[in-house]
PDB file of C-alpha atoms in Angstrom:
ATOM      1  CA  MET N   6       0.060   0.004   0.042  1.00 93.00           C
ATOM      2  CA  ILE N   7       1.245   3.408  -0.880  1.00 95.00           C
ATOM      3  CA  LEU N   8      -0.523   6.295   1.059  1.00 97.00           C
ATOM      4  CA  CYS N   9      -0.194  10.070   1.019  1.00 98.00           C
ATOM      5  CA  ILE N  10      -1.094  11.965   4.185  1.00 98.00           C
ATOM      6  CA  ALA N  11      -1.678  15.733   3.870  1.00 97.00           C
ATOM      7  CA  ASP N  12      -0.732  18.136   6.636  1.00 97.00           C
ATOM      8  CA  ILE N  13       0.728  15.478   8.900  1.00 97.00           C
ATOM      9  CA  ILE N  14       2.531  18.197  10.830  1.00 97.00           C
ATOM     10  CA  PRO N  15       1.221  21.551  12.013  1.00 96.00           C
ATOM     11  CA  PRO N  16       2.469  24.697  10.085  1.00 96.00           C
ATOM     12  CA  GLU N  17       4.424  26.002  13.113  1.00 97.00           C
ATOM     13  CA  LEU N  18       6.318  22.842  13.449  1.00 97.00           C
ATOM     14  CA  LEU N  19       7.148  22.885   9.670  1.00 98.00           C
ATOM     15  CA  GLN N  20       8.441  26.494  10.052  1.00 97.00           C
ATOM     16  CA  ARG N  21      10.487  25.531  12.927  1.00 96.00           C
ATOM     17  CA  ALA N  22      11.877  22.516  10.981  1.00 97.00           C
ATOM     18  CA  ARG N  23      12.932  24.677   8.048  1.00 97.00           C
ATOM     19  CA  ALA N  24      14.556  27.330  10.278  1.00 97.00           C
ATOM     20  CA  THR N  25      16.529  24.735  12.213  1.00 97.00           C
ATOM     21  CA  LEU N  26      17.732  22.958   9.128  1.00 97.00           C
ATOM     22  CA  ALA N  27      18.872  26.097   7.558  1.00 97.00           C
ATOM     23  CA  LYS N  28      21.561  26.586  10.207  1.00 96.00           C
ATOM     24  CA  VAL N  29      22.679  23.033  11.226  1.00 96.00           C
ATOM     25  CA  PRO N  30      25.605  21.227   9.618  1.00 94.00           C
ATOM     26  CA  PHE N  31      25.038  18.736   6.666  1.00 96.00           C
ATOM     27  CA  LYS N  32      27.244  15.945   5.561  1.00 94.00           C
ATOM     28  CA  ASP N  33      27.727  13.634   2.578  1.00 92.00           C
ATOM     29  CA  GLY N  34      24.539  11.398   2.425  1.00 88.00           C
ATOM     30  CA  ARG N  35      26.629   8.520   1.202  1.00 86.00           C
ATOM     31  CA  GLU N  36      27.834   7.909   4.738  1.00 81.00           C
ATOM     32  CA  THR N  37      24.551   6.340   5.873  1.00 77.00           C
ATOM     33  CA  ALA N  38      23.933   4.356   2.590  1.00 73.00           C
ATOM     34  CA  GLY N  39      24.348   0.640   2.254  1.00 71.00           C
ATOM     35  CA  TRP N  40      27.379  -0.342   0.116  1.00 74.00           C
ATOM     36  CA  HIS N  41      25.188  -0.840  -3.095  1.00 73.00           C
ATOM     37  CA  ALA N  42      23.074   2.312  -2.560  1.00 74.00           C
ATOM     38  CA  ARG N  43      26.260   4.321  -2.006  1.00 80.00           C
ATOM     39  CA  THR N  44      26.931   4.094  -5.719  1.00 87.00           C
ATOM     40  CA  VAL N  45      23.794   5.900  -6.644  1.00 94.00           C
ATOM     41  CA  LYS N  46      23.292   8.215  -3.773  1.00 94.00           C
ATOM     42  CA  ASN N  47      24.199  11.898  -4.234  1.00 95.00           C
ATOM     43  CA  ASN N  48      22.647  14.177  -1.469  1.00 97.00           C
ATOM     44  CA  GLN N  49      23.456  15.589   1.926  1.00 96.00           C
ATOM     45  CA  GLN N  50      22.110  14.749   5.399  1.00 97.00           C
ATOM     46  CA  ALA N  51      21.939  16.737   8.607  1.00 97.00           C
ATOM     47  CA  ASP N  52      24.302  15.599  11.227  1.00 94.00           C
ATOM     48  CA  GLY N  53      22.305  13.559  13.589  1.00 91.00           C
ATOM     49  CA  ARG N  54      24.732  14.168  16.418  1.00 93.00           C
ATOM     50  CA  ASP N  55      23.866  17.884  16.313  1.00 96.00           C
ATOM     51  CA  PRO N  56      21.601  18.624  19.412  1.00 96.00           C
ATOM     52  CA  GLU N  57      19.181  20.765  17.376  1.00 97.00           C
ATOM     53  CA  VAL N  58      18.861  18.022  14.763  1.00 97.00           C
ATOM     54  CA  SER N  59      18.209  15.457  17.563  1.00 96.00           C
ATOM     55  CA  ALA N  60      15.576  17.653  19.182  1.00 97.00           C
ATOM     56  CA  LEU N  61      13.719  18.363  15.902  1.00 97.00           C
ATOM     57  CA  ARG N  62      13.768  14.591  15.015  1.00 97.00           C
ATOM     58  CA  GLU N  63      12.113  13.744  18.304  1.00 97.00           C
ATOM     59  CA  GLU N  64       9.380  16.483  17.910  1.00 97.00           C
ATOM     60  CA  LEU N  65       8.611  15.330  14.297  1.00 98.00           C
ATOM     61  CA  THR N  66       8.489  11.655  15.425  1.00 97.00           C
ATOM     62  CA  GLN N  67       6.060  12.545  18.222  1.00 97.00           C
ATOM     63  CA  ALA N  68       3.839  14.353  15.647  1.00 97.00           C
ATOM     64  CA  LEU N  69       3.693  11.181  13.467  1.00 97.00           C
ATOM     65  CA  ASN N  70       2.986   9.037  16.494  1.00 96.00           C
ATOM     66  CA  ARG N  71      -0.019  11.273  17.305  1.00 96.00           C
ATOM     67  CA  HIS N  72      -1.474  11.086  13.815  1.00 97.00           C
ATOM     68  CA  PRO N  73      -4.178   8.392  13.665  1.00 96.00           C
ATOM     69  CA  LEU N  74      -3.939   7.780   9.944  1.00 97.00           C
ATOM     70  CA  PHE N  75      -0.185   7.101  10.170  1.00 98.00           C
ATOM     71  CA  GLN N  76      -0.716   4.756  13.127  1.00 97.00           C
ATOM     72  CA  MET N  77      -3.477   2.890  11.210  1.00 97.00           C
ATOM     73  CA  ALA N  78      -1.311   2.486   8.114  1.00 98.00           C
ATOM     74  CA  VAL N  79       2.151   1.753   9.636  1.00 98.00           C
ATOM     75  CA  ARG N  80       1.156   0.074  12.979  1.00 97.00           C
ATOM     76  CA  PRO N  81       4.775   0.857  14.109  1.00 97.00           C
ATOM     77  CA  ALA N  82       6.437  -1.436  16.598  1.00 96.00           C
ATOM     78  CA  ARG N  83       9.811   0.397  16.261  1.00 95.00           C
ATOM     79  CA  MET N  84      10.951   3.407  14.296  1.00 96.00           C
ATOM     80  CA  LYS N  85      14.335   4.373  13.135  1.00 95.00           C
ATOM     81  CA  PRO N  86      15.253   7.979  13.901  1.00 94.00           C
ATOM     82  CA  LEU N  87      14.366  10.189  11.143  1.00 97.00           C
ATOM     83  CA  MET N  88      17.124  11.579   8.726  1.00 97.00           C
ATOM     84  CA  PHE N  89      16.990  14.895   7.102  1.00 98.00           C
ATOM     85  CA  SER N  90      18.052  15.011   3.486  1.00 97.00           C
ATOM     86  CA  ARG N  91      18.930  17.998   1.295  1.00 98.00           C
ATOM     87  CA  TYR N  92      19.252  17.769  -2.477  1.00 98.00           C
ATOM     88  CA  ASP N  93      20.870  20.867  -4.214  1.00 97.00           C
ATOM     89  CA  VAL N  94      21.049  21.321  -8.014  1.00 98.00           C
ATOM     90  CA  GLY N  95      22.509  18.332  -9.706  1.00 98.00           C
ATOM     91  CA  MET N  96      21.813  15.942  -6.802  1.00 97.00           C
ATOM     92  CA  SER N  97      19.786  12.791  -6.997  1.00 97.00           C
ATOM     93  CA  TYR N  98      19.342   9.278  -5.614  1.00 97.00           C
ATOM     94  CA  GLY N  99      19.343   6.515  -8.248  1.00 96.00           C
ATOM     95  CA  ASN N 100      17.146   3.368  -8.141  1.00 95.00           C
ATOM     96  CA  HIS N 101      17.502   1.307  -4.963  1.00 94.00           C
ATOM     97  CA  VAL N 102      15.780  -0.723  -2.461  1.00 94.00           C
ATOM     98  CA  ASP N 103      16.208   0.355   1.347  1.00 95.00           C
ATOM     99  CA  ASP N 104      18.273  -2.050   3.478  1.00 93.00           C
ATOM    100  CA  ALA N 105      16.017  -4.801   5.021  1.00 95.00           C
ATOM    101  CA  VAL N 106      17.641  -4.472   8.407  1.00 95.00           C
ATOM    102  CA  MET N 107      19.059  -1.213   9.789  1.00 93.00           C
ATOM    103  CA  GLY N 108      20.910  -0.412  12.931  1.00 87.00           C
ATOM    104  CA  SER N 109      23.530  -2.199  15.090  1.00 79.00           C
ATOM    105  CA  PRO N 110      22.922  -5.897  16.030  1.00 79.00           C
ATOM    106  CA  GLY N 111      21.869  -4.974  19.512  1.00 78.00           C
ATOM    107  CA  GLY N 112      19.275  -2.676  18.215  1.00 83.00           C
ATOM    108  CA  ALA N 113      18.606  -3.881  14.704  1.00 91.00           C
ATOM    109  CA  LEU N 114      15.276  -2.882  13.017  1.00 95.00           C
ATOM    110  CA  ARG N 115      13.590  -4.747  10.167  1.00 97.00           C
ATOM    111  CA  THR N 116      12.251  -2.256   7.662  1.00 97.00           C
ATOM    112  CA  ASP N 117       8.583  -2.870   6.677  1.00 98.00           C
ATOM    113  CA  VAL N 118       7.509   0.755   5.871  1.00 98.00           C
ATOM    114  CA  SER N 119       9.443   3.624   4.495  1.00 98.00           C
ATOM    115  CA  TYR N 120       8.195   7.366   4.429  1.00 98.00           C
ATOM    116  CA  THR N 121       9.202  10.673   3.130  1.00 98.00           C
ATOM    117  CA  LEU N 122       7.944  13.886   4.784  1.00 98.00           C
ATOM    118  CA  PHE N 123       8.192  16.728   2.372  1.00 98.00           C
ATOM    119  CA  LEU N 124       9.573  19.992   4.086  1.00 98.00           C
ATOM    120  CA  GLY N 125      10.004  22.190   1.024  1.00 97.00           C
ATOM    121  CA  ASP N 126       7.274  23.780  -1.014  1.00 97.00           C
ATOM    122  CA  PRO N 127       7.135  21.951  -4.350  1.00 97.00           C
ATOM    123  CA  GLU N 128       7.214  25.444  -6.323  1.00 97.00           C
ATOM    124  CA  SER N 129      10.504  26.154  -4.759  1.00 97.00           C
ATOM    125  CA  TYR N 130      12.415  23.451  -6.716  1.00 98.00           C
ATOM    126  CA  ASP N 131      12.346  21.606 -10.050  1.00 98.00           C
ATOM    127  CA  GLY N 132      12.958  17.927 -10.334  1.00 98.00           C
ATOM    128  CA  GLY N 133      13.326  15.972  -7.115  1.00 98.00           C
ATOM    129  CA  GLU N 134      10.314  13.871  -7.644  1.00 98.00           C
ATOM    130  CA  LEU N 135      10.137  10.560  -5.605  1.00 98.00           C
ATOM    131  CA  LEU N 136       9.526   7.610  -8.053  1.00 98.00           C
ATOM    132  CA  ILE N 137       8.167   4.384  -6.587  1.00 97.00           C
ATOM    133  CA  GLU N 138       7.868   1.264  -8.609  1.00 93.00           C
ATOM    134  CA  SER N 139       4.724  -0.761  -8.135  1.00 85.00           C
ATOM    135  CA  THR N 140       2.732  -3.412  -9.971  1.00 82.00           C
ATOM    136  CA  ALA N 141       0.775  -0.531 -11.692  1.00 81.00           C
ATOM    137  CA  GLY N 142       4.061   0.919 -12.991  1.00 89.00           C
ATOM    138  CA  GLU N 143       5.937   4.031 -11.682  1.00 93.00           C
ATOM    139  CA  GLN N 144       4.170   6.358  -9.383  1.00 95.00           C
ATOM    140  CA  THR N 145       5.640   9.943  -9.037  1.00 97.00           C
ATOM    141  CA  PHE N 146       5.359  11.970  -5.786  1.00 98.00           C
ATOM    142  CA  LYS N 147       6.133  15.606  -5.172  1.00 98.00           C
ATOM    143  CA  LEU N 148       3.918  16.606  -2.274  1.00 98.00           C
ATOM    144  CA  PRO N 149       3.127  20.054  -0.635  1.00 98.00           C
ATOM    145  CA  ALA N 150       5.319  20.822   2.377  1.00 98.00           C
ATOM    146  CA  GLY N 151       4.122  19.072   5.516  1.00 98.00           C
ATOM    147  CA  SER N 152       2.706  16.009   3.613  1.00 98.00           C
ATOM    148  CA  LEU N 153       3.978  12.560   3.749  1.00 98.00           C
ATOM    149  CA  VAL N 154       4.004   9.515   1.502  1.00 98.00           C
ATOM    150  CA  LEU N 155       4.572   6.138   2.970  1.00 98.00           C
ATOM    151  CA  TYR N 156       5.247   2.823   0.981  1.00 97.00           C
ATOM    152  CA  PRO N 157       6.593  -0.793   1.530  1.00 96.00           C
ATOM    153  CA  SER N 158      10.374  -0.692   2.045  1.00 97.00           C
ATOM    154  CA  SER N 159      10.664  -3.561  -0.329  1.00 95.00           C
ATOM    155  CA  THR N 160       9.790  -1.383  -3.375  1.00 96.00           C
ATOM    156  CA  LEU N 161      12.471   0.140  -5.691  1.00 96.00           C
ATOM    157  CA  HIS N 162      12.383   3.872  -5.684  1.00 97.00           C
ATOM    158  CA  ARG N 163      14.525   6.742  -6.589  1.00 97.00           C
ATOM    159  CA  VAL N 164      14.706  10.543  -6.257  1.00 98.00           C
ATOM    160  CA  GLU N 165      15.045  12.415  -9.638  1.00 98.00           C
ATOM    161  CA  GLU N 166      17.840  15.005 -10.188  1.00 98.00           C
ATOM    162  CA  VAL N 167      17.034  18.397  -8.766  1.00 98.00           C
ATOM    163  CA  THR N 168      17.559  20.904 -11.594  1.00 98.00           C
ATOM    164  CA  ARG N 169      16.529  24.193  -9.682  1.00 98.00           C
ATOM    165  CA  GLY N 170      16.362  25.243  -6.052  1.00 98.00           C
ATOM    166  CA  GLU N 171      16.677  22.885  -3.085  1.00 98.00           C
ATOM    167  CA  ARG N 172      14.640  19.749  -2.090  1.00 98.00           C
ATOM    168  CA  LEU N 173      14.284  19.326   1.630  1.00 98.00           C
ATOM    169  CA  ALA N 174      12.690  16.264   3.270  1.00 98.00           C
ATOM    170  CA  ALA N 175      12.747  13.968   6.309  1.00 98.00           C
ATOM    171  CA  VAL N 176      12.910  10.201   5.619  1.00 98.00           C
ATOM    172  CA  GLY N 177      12.127   7.341   7.977  1.00 97.00           C
ATOM    173  CA  TRP N 178      11.560   3.644   8.418  1.00 98.00           C
ATOM    174  CA  ALA N 179       9.415   1.538  10.658  1.00 98.00           C
ATOM    175  CA  GLN N 180       9.262  -2.049  11.682  1.00 97.00           C
ATOM    176  CA  SER N 181       5.527  -2.856  11.691  1.00 98.00           C
ATOM    177  CA  GLN N 182       3.561  -4.981  14.221  1.00 97.00           C
ATOM    178  CA  VAL N 183       2.172  -6.549  11.075  1.00 98.00           C
ATOM    179  CA  ARG N 184       5.066  -7.765   8.830  1.00 96.00           C
ATOM    180  CA  ASN N 185       2.995  -8.607   5.772  1.00 96.00           C
ATOM    181  CA  PRO N 186       2.068  -5.472   3.692  1.00 95.00           C
ATOM    182  CA  GLY N 187      -1.021  -7.257   2.201  1.00 95.00           C
ATOM    183  CA  GLN N 188      -2.262  -7.835   5.903  1.00 97.00           C
ATOM    184  CA  ARG N 189      -1.580  -4.266   6.827  1.00 97.00           C
ATOM    185  CA  GLU N 190      -3.758  -3.046   3.948  1.00 97.00           C
ATOM    186  CA  VAL N 191      -6.632  -5.173   4.897  1.00 98.00           C
ATOM    187  CA  LEU N 192      -6.358  -3.983   8.371  1.00 98.00           C
ATOM    188  CA  PHE N 193      -6.251  -0.435   7.242  1.00 98.00           C
ATOM    189  CA  ASP N 194      -9.243  -0.888   5.006  1.00 98.00           C
ATOM    190  CA  LEU N 195     -11.264  -2.585   7.612  1.00 97.00           C
ATOM    191  CA  ASP N 196     -10.471   0.094  10.292  1.00 97.00           C
ATOM    192  CA  THR N 197     -11.231   2.885   7.977  1.00 97.00           C
ATOM    193  CA  THR N 198     -14.608   1.304   6.978  1.00 97.00           C
ATOM    194  CA  ARG N 199     -15.627   0.652  10.675  1.00 97.00           C
ATOM    195  CA  ARG N 200     -14.768   4.238  11.648  1.00 97.00           C
ATOM    196  CA  GLN N 201     -16.861   5.608   8.709  1.00 97.00           C
ATOM    197  CA  LEU N 202     -19.914   3.283   9.845  1.00 97.00           C
ATOM    198  CA  PHE N 203     -19.542   4.590  13.357  1.00 98.00           C
ATOM    199  CA  GLU N 204     -19.570   8.230  12.300  1.00 97.00           C
ATOM    200  CA  ALA N 205     -22.474   7.714  10.018  1.00 97.00           C
ATOM    201  CA  ASN N 206     -24.682   5.421  12.112  1.00 97.00           C
ATOM    202  CA  GLY N 207     -23.183   5.047  15.605  1.00 97.00           C
ATOM    203  CA  ASN N 208     -22.705   1.861  17.598  1.00 97.00           C
ATOM    204  CA  THR N 209     -24.753  -0.387  15.281  1.00 97.00           C
ATOM    205  CA  ASP N 210     -24.787  -4.140  14.896  1.00 97.00           C
ATOM    206  CA  ALA N 211     -22.891  -3.785  11.600  1.00 96.00           C
ATOM    207  CA  PHE N 212     -20.228  -1.767  13.337  1.00 97.00           C
ATOM    208  CA  LYS N 213     -19.879  -4.305  16.174  1.00 98.00           C
ATOM    209  CA  THR N 214     -19.679  -7.280  13.751  1.00 97.00           C
ATOM    210  CA  LEU N 215     -16.955  -5.647  11.605  1.00 97.00           C
ATOM    211  CA  SER N 216     -14.953  -4.514  14.726  1.00 98.00           C
ATOM    212  CA  LYS N 217     -15.102  -8.204  15.955  1.00 98.00           C
ATOM    213  CA  SER N 218     -13.642  -9.366  12.577  1.00 97.00           C
ATOM    214  CA  TYR N 219     -11.129  -6.522  12.676  1.00 98.00           C
ATOM    215  CA  ALA N 220     -10.049  -7.364  16.220  1.00 97.00           C
ATOM    216  CA  ASN N 221      -9.648 -11.201  15.532  1.00 98.00           C
ATOM    217  CA  LEU N 222      -7.520 -10.488  12.352  1.00 98.00           C
ATOM    218  CA  LEU N 223      -5.268  -8.343  14.664  1.00 97.00           C
ATOM    219  CA  ARG N 224      -4.974 -11.235  17.001  1.00 97.00           C
ATOM    220  CA  MET N 225      -3.934 -13.516  14.058  1.00 97.00           C
ATOM    221  CA  TRP N 226      -1.515 -11.206  12.475  1.00 98.00           C
ATOM    222  CA  VAL N 227       0.117  -8.899  14.967  1.00 97.00           C
ATOM    223  CA  GLU N 228       3.726  -9.721  16.191  1.00 93.00           C
ATOM    224  CA  VAL N 229       4.347  -8.380  19.729  1.00 85.00           C
TER     225      VAL N 229
END
């Protein structure tokens, strides 16, 4: 499942993020890439050891965790700290798949869901589209600032070359409580539908029956 979520962070947090990233140090993005992705990665990343970067990362993560749609779609068991990427003119990230496991052996995380939070206005730069390969072909994303796209970490994807301006984004990964992407999508659809039923008609028998099936599928599929 590929899902776009508009306005996932409030405008004041978006402005603080931009102001912070305008003054903190960035380094070569290849330092955090896997050995194969390093050959196609050409961007910059904010230094995660900087206290301001660390504080911003934590604040944005808390905002994601408070968003009900993000929680429904990802069902995060664990999340890797966000990374802030910057693409200047001429920079891109070629076709690649994210590492299946990230982190040190003692704190390794299986990547089930990847996500990109756009921090720059799309009108401020040319190029820089995120392209994700799916069974329906290539899908292109260049979302408004403050919006997020999430997708299975198993997909091939790339960032097109920036030809004007600067592309600024936060990227992250989550290990889901539900490993199988098809099962996550089923649960997302059921949860969405039962909430719509409740909003339209209240606590009806149809809502209760659907909620029972939803809960029982959770019991079958969730890893805790």
